[in-house]
Every structure is written in structure tokens, then in C-alpha cells.
Coordinates of N, CA and C in Angstrom, one line a residue:
M1 N 51.2 21.0 -3.6 CA 50.4 20.2 -4.6 C 49.6 19.2 -4.0
K2 N 50.1 18.5 -3.0 CA 49.2 17.6 -2.2 C 48.0 18.3 -1.8
R3 N 48.3 19.4 -1.2 CA 47.1 20.2 -0.3 C 46.1 20.5 -1.5
A4 N 46.4 21.0 -2.5 CA 45.5 21.3 -3.7 C 44.7 20.2 -4.0
T5 N 45.3 19.2 -4.2 CA 44.6 17.8 -4.6 C 43.6 17.4 -3.6
W6 N 43.8 17.5 -2.3 CA 42.9 17.2 -1.2 C 41.8 18.2 -1.3
I7 N 42.0 19.5 -1.4 CA 41.0 20.5 -1.5 C 40.0 20.1 -2.6
L8 N 40.6 19.9 -3.8 CA 39.7 19.6 -4.9 C 39.0 18.4 -4.7
L9 N 39.6 17.4 -4.0 CA 38.8 16.1 -3.8 C 37.7 16.4 -2.8
A10 N 37.9 17.2 -1.8 CA 36.9 17.6 -0.8 C 35.8 18.3 -1.6
L11 N 36.1 19.2 -2.4 CA 35.0 20.0 -3.2 C 34.2 19.0 -4.0
F12 N 34.9 18.1 -4.6 CA 34.1 17.2 -5.4 C 33.1 16.4 -4.8
M13 N 33.7 15.8 -3.6 CA 32.7 15.0 -2.7 C 31.5 15.8 -2.2
L14 N 31.7 17.0 -1.8 CA 30.6 17.9 -1.4 C 29.6 18.2 -2.5
S15 N 30.1 18.5 -3.6 CA 29.2 18.8 -4.7 C 28.4 17.4 -5.2
A16 N 29.0 16.3 -4.9 CA 28.3 15.1 -5.3 C 27.2 14.8 -4.4
C17 N 27.4 15.1 -3.0 CA 26.4 14.8 -2.0 C 25.3 15.8 -2.1
S18 N 25.6 17.0 -2.4 CA 24.4 18.0 -2.6 C 23.6 17.7 -3.8
S19 N 24.2 17.3 -4.8 CA 23.6 17.0 -6.1 C 22.7 15.8 -6.0
A20 N 23.0 14.8 -5.2 CA 22.1 13.7 -5.0 C 20.9 14.1 -4.2
Q21 N 21.1 15.0 -3.2 CA 19.9 15.4 -2.3 C 19.0 16.3 -3.3
S22 N 19.5 17.0 -4.0 CA 18.7 18.0 -4.9 C 17.8 17.3 -5.9
Q23 N 18.3 16.0 -6.2 CA 17.6 15.2 -7.2 C 16.6 14.3 -6.5
G24 N 16.2 14.5 -5.3 CA 15.2 13.7 -4.7 C 15.8 12.4 -4.0
K25 N 17.0 12.4 -3.8 CA 17.7 11.1 -3.2 C 18.1 11.3 -1.7
D26 N 17.3 12.1 -1.1 CA 17.6 12.3 0.4 C 16.8 11.2 1.1
P27 N 17.5 10.1 1.6 CA 16.7 9.1 2.3 C 15.9 9.5 3.5
S28 N 16.3 10.7 4.1 CA 15.6 11.1 5.4 C 14.3 11.7 4.9
A29 N 14.0 12.0 3.7 CA 12.8 12.7 3.3 C 11.8 11.7 2.9
I30 N 12.2 10.5 2.8 CA 11.3 9.3 2.2 C 10.5 8.8 3.4
R31 N 9.1 8.7 3.1 CA 8.1 8.1 4.0 C 7.5 7.1 3.3
V32 N 7.2 6.0 4.1 CA 6.4 4.8 3.5 C 5.2 4.5 4.6
D33 N 4.1 4.4 4.1 CA 2.9 4.0 4.7 C 2.4 2.7 4.3
L34 N 2.3 1.7 5.2 CA 1.9 0.5 4.9 C 0.5 0.1 5.4
V35 N -0.4 -0.3 4.4 CA -1.8 -0.8 4.9 C -2.0 -2.2 4.3
S36 N -3.0 -2.7 4.8 CA -3.6 -4.1 4.4 C -4.9 -4.0 4.0
E37 N -5.4 -4.8 2.9 CA -6.8 -4.9 2.5 C -7.1 -6.4 2.7
P38 N -8.0 -6.8 3.4 CA -8.7 -5.9 4.3 C -8.0 -5.3 5.5
A39 N -8.4 -4.3 6.1 CA -7.6 -3.5 7.2 C -7.3 -4.5 8.3
T40 N -8.1 -5.4 8.6 CA -7.8 -6.3 9.7 C -7.3 -7.6 9.0
A41 N -6.0 -7.9 9.2 CA -5.2 -9.0 8.7 C -5.7 -10.3 9.4
V42 N -6.2 -11.3 8.6 CA -6.6 -12.6 9.2 C -5.8 -13.7 8.6
A43 N -5.4 -14.6 9.6 CA -4.5 -15.7 9.1 C -5.3 -16.6 8.2
L44 N -4.5 -17.2 7.2 CA -5.1 -18.0 6.1 C -6.0 -17.4 5.2
Q45 N -6.2 -16.0 5.2 CA -6.9 -15.4 4.2 C -6.0 -14.5 3.4
K46 N -6.2 -14.6 2.0 CA -5.5 -13.9 1.0 C -5.7 -12.4 1.2
M47 N -4.7 -11.6 1.3 CA -4.9 -10.1 1.6 C -3.9 -9.3 0.6
I48 N -4.0 -8.1 0.5 CA -3.1 -7.1 -0.3 C -2.5 -6.2 0.7
L49 N -1.2 -6.2 0.5 CA -0.3 -5.3 1.2 C -0.1 -4.1 0.4
K50 N -0.2 -2.9 0.8 CA 0.0 -1.6 0.0 C 1.0 -0.8 0.7
A51 N 1.9 -0.3 0.0 CA 2.9 0.6 0.4 C 2.7 1.9 -0.4
K52 N 2.7 3.1 0.4 CA 2.6 4.3 -0.2 C 3.8 5.3 0.0
V53 N 4.6 5.4 -1.0 CA 5.9 6.0 -0.8 C 5.7 7.4 -1.1
T54 N 6.2 8.3 -0.4 CA 6.3 9.8 -0.4 C 7.7 10.4 -0.1
G55 N 8.0 11.5 -0.7 CA 9.3 12.2 -0.5 C 10.3 11.9 -1.5
L56 N 9.9 11.0 -2.5 CA 10.9 10.6 -3.6 C 10.5 11.6 -4.8
V57 N 11.4 12.4 -5.3 CA 10.9 13.3 -6.4 C 10.5 12.6 -7.6
K58 N 11.4 11.6 -8.0 CA 11.0 10.8 -9.3 C 10.8 9.5 -8.8
Q59 N 9.5 9.0 -9.3 CA 9.2 7.5 -9.0 C 9.7 6.6 -10.2
D60 N 9.9 7.1 -11.3 CA 10.4 6.4 -12.4 C 11.5 5.4 -12.1
G61 N 11.4 4.2 -12.3 CA 12.4 3.2 -12.1 C 12.5 2.7 -10.7
A62 N 11.6 3.2 -9.8 CA 11.7 2.8 -8.3 C 11.0 1.4 -8.3
T63 N 11.6 0.5 -7.4 CA 10.9 -0.7 -7.2 C 10.8 -0.9 -5.6
V64 N 9.8 -1.7 -5.2 CA 9.7 -2.0 -3.7 C 9.5 -3.4 -3.6
Q65 N 10.1 -3.8 -2.4 CA 10.0 -5.3 -2.0 C 9.6 -5.4 -0.7
F66 N 8.6 -6.2 -0.3 CA 8.2 -6.4 1.1 C 9.0 -7.6 1.6
D67 N 9.7 -7.5 2.8 CA 10.5 -8.5 3.4 C 9.6 -8.8 4.8
I68 N 9.0 -10.0 4.8 CA 8.1 -10.3 5.7 C 8.7 -11.2 6.8
R69 N 8.8 -10.8 8.1 CA 9.5 -11.6 9.1 C 8.3 -12.2 10.0
S70 N 8.4 -13.5 10.2 CA 7.4 -14.1 11.2 C 7.7 -13.8 12.6
P71 N 6.7 -13.9 13.5 CA 6.9 -13.7 14.8 C 7.7 -14.9 15.3
V72 N 7.8 -16.0 14.7 CA 8.7 -17.1 15.1 C 10.1 -16.7 14.6
T73 N 11.0 -16.7 15.4 CA 12.5 -16.3 15.2 C 13.2 -17.2 14.3
N74 N 13.0 -18.3 14.4 CA 13.8 -19.4 13.6 C 13.3 -19.6 12.1
V75 N 12.4 -18.9 11.7 CA 11.8 -18.9 10.3 C 12.5 -17.9 9.4
L76 N 12.9 -18.3 8.1 CA 13.5 -17.4 7.3 C 12.5 -16.4 6.8
P77 N 13.0 -15.2 6.5 CA 12.1 -14.1 5.9 C 11.4 -14.6 4.6
E78 N 10.3 -14.1 4.2 CA 9.7 -14.1 2.9 C 9.9 -12.9 2.1
Y79 N 10.3 -12.8 0.8 CA 10.4 -11.7 0.1 C 9.3 -11.6 -1.1
L80 N 8.6 -10.5 -1.2 CA 7.7 -10.3 -2.2 C 8.1 -9.1 -3.0
E81 N 8.0 -9.1 -4.4 CA 8.1 -8.0 -5.2 C 6.8 -7.3 -5.4
A82 N 6.8 -6.1 -5.1 CA 5.5 -5.4 -5.3 C 5.4 -4.8 -6.6
K83 N 4.0 -4.6 -7.0 CA 3.9 -4.0 -8.4 C 3.5 -2.6 -8.1
P84 N 3.9 -1.7 -9.1 CA 3.7 -0.4 -9.1 C 2.3 -0.2 -9.5
I85 N 1.5 0.7 -8.8 CA 0.1 1.0 -9.2 C -0.1 2.5 -9.4
G86 N 1.1 3.3 -9.4 CA 1.0 4.7 -9.7 C 1.0 5.5 -8.5
E87 N 1.4 6.8 -8.7 CA 1.4 7.8 -7.5 C 2.0 7.4 -6.4
G88 N 3.2 6.7 -6.5 CA 3.9 6.2 -5.4 C 3.3 4.9 -4.7
G89 N 2.4 4.2 -5.2 CA 1.7 3.1 -4.6 C 2.3 1.8 -5.0
Y90 N 2.4 0.8 -4.2 CA 3.0 -0.5 -4.6 C 2.1 -1.5 -3.9
T91 N 1.8 -2.6 -4.6 CA 0.9 -3.7 -4.0 C 1.6 -5.1 -4.2
A92 N 1.1 -5.9 -3.2 CA 1.5 -7.4 -3.5 C 0.4 -8.2 -2.7
E93 N 0.2 -9.4 -3.0 CA -0.8 -10.3 -2.4 C 0.0 -11.2 -1.5
W94 N -0.6 -11.5 -0.4 CA 0.0 -12.5 0.5 C -1.0 -13.1 1.5
T95 N -0.6 -14.4 1.9 CA -1.4 -15.0 2.9 C -0.6 -15.4 4.1
F96 N -1.0 -14.9 5.2 CA -0.2 -15.2 6.4 C -0.7 -16.5 7.1
D97 N 0.2 -17.5 7.4 CA -0.1 -18.8 7.8 C -0.5 -18.9 9.1
K98 N -0.3 -18.0 10.0 CA -0.8 -18.1 11.5 C -0.9 -16.7 12.1
P99 N -1.7 -16.5 13.3 CA -1.8 -15.2 13.8 C -0.5 -14.8 14.4
G100 N -0.3 -13.5 14.6 CA 0.8 -13.0 15.5 C 1.2 -11.7 14.8
T101 N 2.2 -11.1 15.5 CA 2.7 -9.8 15.1 C 3.9 -9.8 14.2
Y102 N 3.8 -9.6 13.0 CA 4.8 -9.7 11.9 C 5.5 -8.4 11.7
T103 N 6.8 -8.6 11.5 CA 7.6 -7.3 11.1 C 7.7 -7.3 9.5
I104 N 7.5 -6.3 9.0 CA 7.5 -6.1 7.5 C 8.5 -5.0 7.3
Y105 N 9.5 -5.3 6.5 CA 10.4 -4.2 6.1 C 10.1 -3.9 4.6
V106 N 9.9 -2.7 4.4 CA 9.7 -2.2 3.0 C 11.0 -1.7 2.3
H107 N 11.5 -2.3 1.3 CA 12.7 -2.0 0.7 C 12.3 -1.2 -0.6
L108 N 13.0 0.1 -0.6 CA 12.7 1.0 -1.8 C 14.1 1.1 -2.6
Y109 N 14.1 0.8 -3.8 CA 15.3 0.8 -4.6 C 15.1 1.7 -5.7
R110 N 16.0 2.7 -6.0 CA 15.9 3.7 -7.0 C 17.4 4.1 -7.4
E111 N 17.6 3.7 -8.6 CA 19.2 3.9 -9.1 C 20.2 3.3 -8.1
D112 N 20.9 4.3 -7.5 CA 21.9 3.6 -6.4 C 21.5 3.9 -5.0
M113 N 20.2 4.1 -4.8 CA 19.7 4.3 -3.4 C 19.0 3.1 -3.0
H114 N 19.1 2.8 -1.7 CA 18.3 1.7 -1.2 C 17.8 2.2 0.3
V115 N 16.5 2.1 0.5 CA 15.9 2.9 1.7 C 15.1 1.7 2.3
T116 N 15.2 1.3 3.6 CA 14.4 0.4 4.3 C 13.6 1.0 5.4
K117 N 12.3 0.8 5.4 CA 11.5 1.2 6.5 C 10.7 0.0 7.1
K118 N 10.8 0.0 8.5 CA 10.2 -1.1 9.3 C 8.7 -0.9 9.7
K119 N 8.0 -1.8 9.5 CA 6.6 -1.7 9.9 C 6.1 -2.8 10.6
Q120 N 5.0 -2.8 11.4 CA 4.4 -3.9 12.2 C 3.0 -4.1 11.6
L121 N 2.8 -5.4 11.5 CA 1.4 -5.8 11.2 C 0.9 -6.9 12.0
I122 N -0.4 -6.6 12.7 CA -0.9 -7.8 13.6 C -1.9 -8.4 12.8
V123 N -1.6 -9.8 12.8 CA -2.5 -10.7 12.1 C -3.3 -11.6 13.1
T124 N -4.8 -11.5 13.0 CA -5.4 -12.2 13.9 C -5.9 -13.6 13.4

């Protein structure tokens, strides 16, 4: 009896995993491109960060957050909620306070999935 229970449990787990991937929830298939406007980021100038998300079958209900890490290691990260602009695009406005190489983590949330992609942005 115990063996049958374990086999049923294993089958249930396998079917749940394949179901999630068939619904566009395969995190390895998701790509994020990050661009800035203007293309050359300049300190103390307002700019727009744009993330383009691909590989997600359904965009409905997805949210994106930018996690901006300063080149100075003892500074806490800044978090920005991005606004959806359609077709997998998300934007947020930001002003960098000084030049340097910033690390930006793009967090994508949809239902029970959370995907994080790491990008670099050079600010002059």
C-alpha cells in the first residue's frame, strides 16, 4: 500500500511540473532585455529604463520591478515598480546620482513564478 501511495505521489508531482511548463511558466525560456533612454545614461539626468520580456506565454497579470544596486557596496538597493506598456514591455523613470557601473536586477512576477535577471548599466 505504501508503495502505491509513493508511486501516485510521484506521478502527481511529475504531472504538475509538466503542466507548469506547458502554460509558459518555464523560467529558463524567459529573456529580458534592458535598455535606457537616452541610450547613454548620464548622472543627474532623468532617464527611462525599459525592460522587454520574451518567452512568457501569457503577459496578463505579470509585474516587473527594477532593483538598482549602486557601485558603492554599502548603499541599500533602490526598488522601482515598472509600468506595463504592452507587448512584454515595462518602463520606469530614474535619475542616477553619480557615474559608475550599476547592477540592475529585473524581477518578473507572474502568479507563483518569480524570475530574476541581472543586467549592468554604465552611467557616465
